[in-house]
Amino acid sequence: MAEKTVSMTFVCEPELRKAFVDLCRADDRPASQVLRSLMREYLEKKSQGRLPLKNVGGNGA
């Protein structure tokens, strides 16, 4: 069975978005992949074992 995904929309400054996307491109990584990785890192840091993270992990994709 295919893994389910959802979309997330948020607002940020155009300069922040451009700088982020430019750095992601320089690293040859899609911005969405980097955002997912940052979200996982944040959850691991902040959850302190309180959140079920078994389905949150991934290969960075």
mmCIF file of N, CA and C in Angstrom:
data_model
loop_
_atom_site.group_PDB
_atom_site.id
_atom_site.type_symbol
_atom_site.label_atom_id
_atom_site.label_comp_id
_atom_site.label_asym_id
_atom_site.label_seq_id
_atom_site.Cartn_x
_atom_site.Cartn_y
_atom_site.Cartn_z
ATOM 1 N N MET A 1 0.833 -1.177 0.000
ATOM 2 C CA MET A 1 0.000 0.000 0.000
ATOM 3 C C MET A 1 0.882 1.245 0.000
ATOM 4 N N ALA A 2 0.510 2.241 -0.770
ATOM 5 C CA ALA A 2 1.297 3.466 -0.873
ATOM 6 C C ALA A 2 1.212 4.275 0.417
ATOM 7 N N GLU A 3 2.307 4.927 0.745
ATOM 8 C CA GLU A 3 2.342 5.770 1.925
ATOM 9 C C GLU A 3 1.498 7.020 1.683
ATOM 10 N N LYS A 4 0.684 7.394 2.667
ATOM 11 C CA LYS A 4 -0.154 8.582 2.531
ATOM 12 C C LYS A 4 0.665 9.822 2.832
ATOM 13 N N THR A 5 0.396 10.882 2.116
ATOM 14 C CA THR A 5 1.057 12.157 2.349
ATOM 15 C C THR A 5 0.012 13.254 2.390
ATOM 16 N N VAL A 6 0.381 14.375 2.951
ATOM 17 C CA VAL A 6 -0.477 15.551 2.991
ATOM 18 C C VAL A 6 0.348 16.767 2.583
ATOM 19 N N SER A 7 -0.338 17.801 2.184
ATOM 20 C CA SER A 7 0.325 19.066 1.849
ATOM 21 C C SER A 7 0.230 20.002 3.029
ATOM 22 N N MET A 8 1.218 20.892 3.109
ATOM 23 C CA MET A 8 1.251 21.883 4.175
ATOM 24 C C MET A 8 1.598 23.222 3.543
ATOM 25 N N THR A 9 0.795 24.220 3.813
ATOM 26 C CA THR A 9 1.038 25.547 3.258
ATOM 27 C C THR A 9 1.320 26.513 4.390
ATOM 28 N N PHE A 10 2.321 27.351 4.217
ATOM 29 C CA PHE A 10 2.618 28.359 5.223
ATOM 30 C C PHE A 10 3.154 29.603 4.541
ATOM 31 N N VAL A 11 3.197 30.688 5.294
ATOM 32 C CA VAL A 11 3.611 31.979 4.766
ATOM 33 C C VAL A 11 4.976 32.331 5.342
ATOM 34 N N CYS A 12 5.857 32.841 4.481
ATOM 35 C CA CYS A 12 7.145 33.357 4.929
ATOM 36 C C CYS A 12 7.559 34.507 4.010
ATOM 37 N N GLU A 13 8.572 35.194 4.420
ATOM 38 C CA GLU A 13 9.063 36.309 3.637
ATOM 39 C C GLU A 13 9.672 35.802 2.329
ATOM 40 N N PRO A 14 9.474 36.530 1.243
ATOM 41 C CA PRO A 14 10.045 36.105 -0.046
ATOM 42 C C PRO A 14 11.565 35.915 0.021
ATOM 43 N N GLU A 15 12.242 36.771 0.769
ATOM 44 C CA GLU A 15 13.704 36.674 0.871
ATOM 45 C C GLU A 15 14.117 35.394 1.587
ATOM 46 N N LEU A 16 13.343 35.020 2.618
ATOM 47 C CA LEU A 16 13.630 33.781 3.350
ATOM 48 C C LEU A 16 13.447 32.576 2.437
ATOM 49 N N ARG A 17 12.348 32.562 1.690
ATOM 50 C CA ARG A 17 12.083 31.453 0.770
ATOM 51 C C ARG A 17 13.182 31.347 -0.285
ATOM 52 N N LYS A 18 13.547 32.483 -0.875
ATOM 53 C CA LYS A 18 14.570 32.458 -1.926
ATOM 54 C C LYS A 18 15.905 31.947 -1.394
ATOM 55 N N ALA A 19 16.319 32.446 -0.230
ATOM 56 C CA ALA A 19 17.589 32.009 0.354
ATOM 57 C C ALA A 19 17.560 30.515 0.653
ATOM 58 N N PHE A 20 16.431 30.027 1.190
ATOM 59 C CA PHE A 20 16.293 28.612 1.511
ATOM 60 C C PHE A 20 16.343 27.752 0.260
ATOM 61 N N VAL A 21 15.550 28.114 -0.741
ATOM 62 C CA VAL A 21 15.508 27.337 -1.985
ATOM 63 C C VAL A 21 16.866 27.358 -2.678
ATOM 64 N N ASP A 22 17.528 28.505 -2.679
ATOM 65 C CA ASP A 22 18.858 28.598 -3.303
ATOM 66 C C ASP A 22 19.857 27.661 -2.637
ATOM 67 N N LEU A 23 19.824 27.613 -1.293
ATOM 68 C CA LEU A 23 20.748 26.718 -0.579
ATOM 69 C C LEU A 23 20.400 25.255 -0.819
ATOM 70 N N CYS A 24 19.117 24.955 -0.877
ATOM 71 C CA CYS A 24 18.710 23.578 -1.162
ATOM 72 C C CYS A 24 19.199 23.159 -2.548
ATOM 73 N N ARG A 25 19.033 24.037 -3.513
ATOM 74 C CA ARG A 25 19.508 23.733 -4.872
ATOM 75 C C ARG A 25 21.021 23.545 -4.902
ATOM 76 N N ALA A 26 21.735 24.379 -4.141
ATOM 77 C CA ALA A 26 23.194 24.250 -4.080
ATOM 78 C C ALA A 26 23.603 22.908 -3.498
ATOM 79 N N ASP A 27 22.776 22.367 -2.602
ATOM 80 C CA ASP A 27 23.027 21.050 -2.008
ATOM 81 C C ASP A 27 22.423 19.931 -2.849
ATOM 82 N N ASP A 28 21.798 20.282 -3.959
ATOM 83 C CA ASP A 28 21.148 19.318 -4.853
ATOM 84 C C ASP A 28 20.090 18.500 -4.114
ATOM 85 N N ARG A 29 19.315 19.196 -3.280
ATOM 86 C CA ARG A 29 18.230 18.562 -2.527
ATOM 87 C C ARG A 29 16.960 19.371 -2.715
ATOM 88 N N PRO A 30 15.840 18.708 -2.917
ATOM 89 C CA PRO A 30 14.571 19.430 -3.001
ATOM 90 C C PRO A 30 14.253 20.100 -1.666
ATOM 91 N N ALA A 31 13.679 21.290 -1.727
ATOM 92 C CA ALA A 31 13.324 22.017 -0.506
ATOM 93 C C ALA A 31 12.382 21.195 0.365
ATOM 94 N N SER A 32 11.462 20.472 -0.237
ATOM 95 C CA SER A 32 10.515 19.673 0.541
ATOM 96 C C SER A 32 11.235 18.583 1.335
ATOM 97 N N GLN A 33 12.275 18.011 0.756
ATOM 98 C CA GLN A 33 13.046 16.984 1.456
ATOM 99 C C GLN A 33 13.751 17.581 2.670
ATOM 100 N N VAL A 34 14.308 18.764 2.516
ATOM 101 C CA VAL A 34 15.005 19.431 3.617
ATOM 102 C C VAL A 34 14.003 19.807 4.709
ATOM 103 N N LEU A 35 12.840 20.308 4.323
ATOM 104 C CA LEU A 35 11.819 20.659 5.313
ATOM 105 C C LEU A 35 11.362 19.443 6.109
ATOM 106 N N ARG A 36 11.155 18.313 5.439
ATOM 107 C CA ARG A 36 10.759 17.098 6.155
ATOM 108 C C ARG A 36 11.841 16.676 7.139
ATOM 109 N N SER A 37 13.079 16.774 6.724
ATOM 110 C CA SER A 37 14.187 16.423 7.601
ATOM 111 C C SER A 37 14.235 17.351 8.816
ATOM 112 N N LEU A 38 14.046 18.642 8.590
ATOM 113 C CA LEU A 38 14.033 19.600 9.697
ATOM 114 C C LEU A 38 12.867 19.336 10.641
ATOM 115 N N MET A 39 11.714 18.970 10.101
ATOM 116 C CA MET A 39 10.554 18.652 10.934
ATOM 117 C C MET A 39 10.830 17.431 11.797
ATOM 118 N N ARG A 40 11.441 16.399 11.217
ATOM 119 C CA ARG A 40 11.776 15.196 11.986
ATOM 120 C C ARG A 40 12.757 15.512 13.107
ATOM 121 N N GLU A 41 13.783 16.301 12.785
ATOM 122 C CA GLU A 41 14.773 16.684 13.790
ATOM 123 C C GLU A 41 14.107 17.454 14.933
ATOM 124 N N TYR A 42 13.204 18.361 14.592
ATOM 125 C CA TYR A 42 12.502 19.147 15.604
ATOM 126 C C TYR A 42 11.654 18.251 16.501
ATOM 127 N N LEU A 43 10.945 17.314 15.892
ATOM 128 C CA LEU A 43 10.120 16.386 16.678
ATOM 129 C C LEU A 43 10.969 15.536 17.612
ATOM 130 N N GLU A 44 12.080 15.029 17.114
ATOM 131 C CA GLU A 44 12.964 14.219 17.949
ATOM 132 C C GLU A 44 13.488 15.029 19.131
ATOM 133 N N LYS A 45 13.857 16.262 18.868
ATOM 134 C CA LYS A 45 14.416 17.124 19.910
ATOM 135 C C LYS A 45 13.356 17.505 20.941
ATOM 136 N N LYS A 46 12.170 17.857 20.489
ATOM 137 C CA LYS A 46 11.144 18.398 21.379
ATOM 138 C C LYS A 46 10.225 17.352 22.004
ATOM 139 N N SER A 47 10.108 16.189 21.419
ATOM 140 C CA SER A 47 9.135 15.210 21.908
ATOM 141 C C SER A 47 9.559 14.552 23.211
ATOM 142 N N GLN A 48 10.836 14.377 23.429
ATOM 143 C CA GLN A 48 11.365 13.732 24.640
ATOM 144 C C GLN A 48 10.595 12.454 24.956
ATOM 145 N N GLY A 49 10.325 11.666 23.913
ATOM 146 C CA GLY A 49 9.664 10.388 24.082
ATOM 147 C C GLY A 49 8.163 10.462 24.273
ATOM 148 N N ARG A 50 7.575 11.646 24.214
ATOM 149 C CA ARG A 50 6.143 11.791 24.444
ATOM 150 C C ARG A 50 5.309 11.537 23.196
ATOM 151 N N LEU A 51 5.898 11.657 22.019
ATOM 152 C CA LEU A 51 5.155 11.462 20.785
ATOM 153 C C LEU A 51 5.546 10.140 20.143
ATOM 154 N N PRO A 52 4.590 9.430 19.574
ATOM 155 C CA PRO A 52 4.925 8.198 18.854
ATOM 156 C C PRO A 52 5.583 8.549 17.521
ATOM 157 N N LEU A 53 6.884 8.397 17.454
ATOM 158 C CA LEU A 53 7.624 8.803 16.270
ATOM 159 C C LEU A 53 7.910 7.660 15.320
ATOM 160 N N LYS A 54 7.341 6.488 15.546
ATOM 161 C CA LYS A 54 7.664 5.335 14.715
ATOM 162 C C LYS A 54 7.333 5.568 13.242
ATOM 163 N N ASN A 55 6.275 6.307 12.947
ATOM 164 C CA ASN A 55 5.880 6.552 11.559
ATOM 165 C C ASN A 55 6.399 7.860 11.015
ATOM 166 N N VAL A 56 7.157 8.590 11.808
ATOM 167 C CA VAL A 56 7.641 9.906 11.396
ATOM 168 C C VAL A 56 8.991 9.811 10.714
ATOM 169 N N GLY A 57 9.776 8.828 11.076
ATOM 170 C CA GLY A 57 11.114 8.685 10.508
ATOM 171 C C GLY A 57 11.072 8.441 9.030
ATOM 172 N N GLY A 58 12.211 8.530 8.423
ATOM 173 C CA GLY A 58 12.262 8.289 6.984
ATOM 174 C C GLY A 58 13.684 8.352 6.508
ATOM 175 N N ASN A 59 13.806 8.316 5.213
ATOM 176 C CA ASN A 59 15.134 8.349 4.604
ATOM 177 C C ASN A 59 15.513 9.755 4.180
ATOM 178 N N GLY A 60 14.860 10.749 4.744
ATOM 179 C CA GLY A 60 15.148 12.120 4.397
ATOM 180 C C GLY A 60 14.317 12.605 3.229
ATOM 181 N N ALA A 61 13.519 11.706 2.650
ATOM 182 C CA ALA A 61 12.698 12.076 1.500
ATOM 183 C C ALA A 61 11.400 12.690 1.952
#
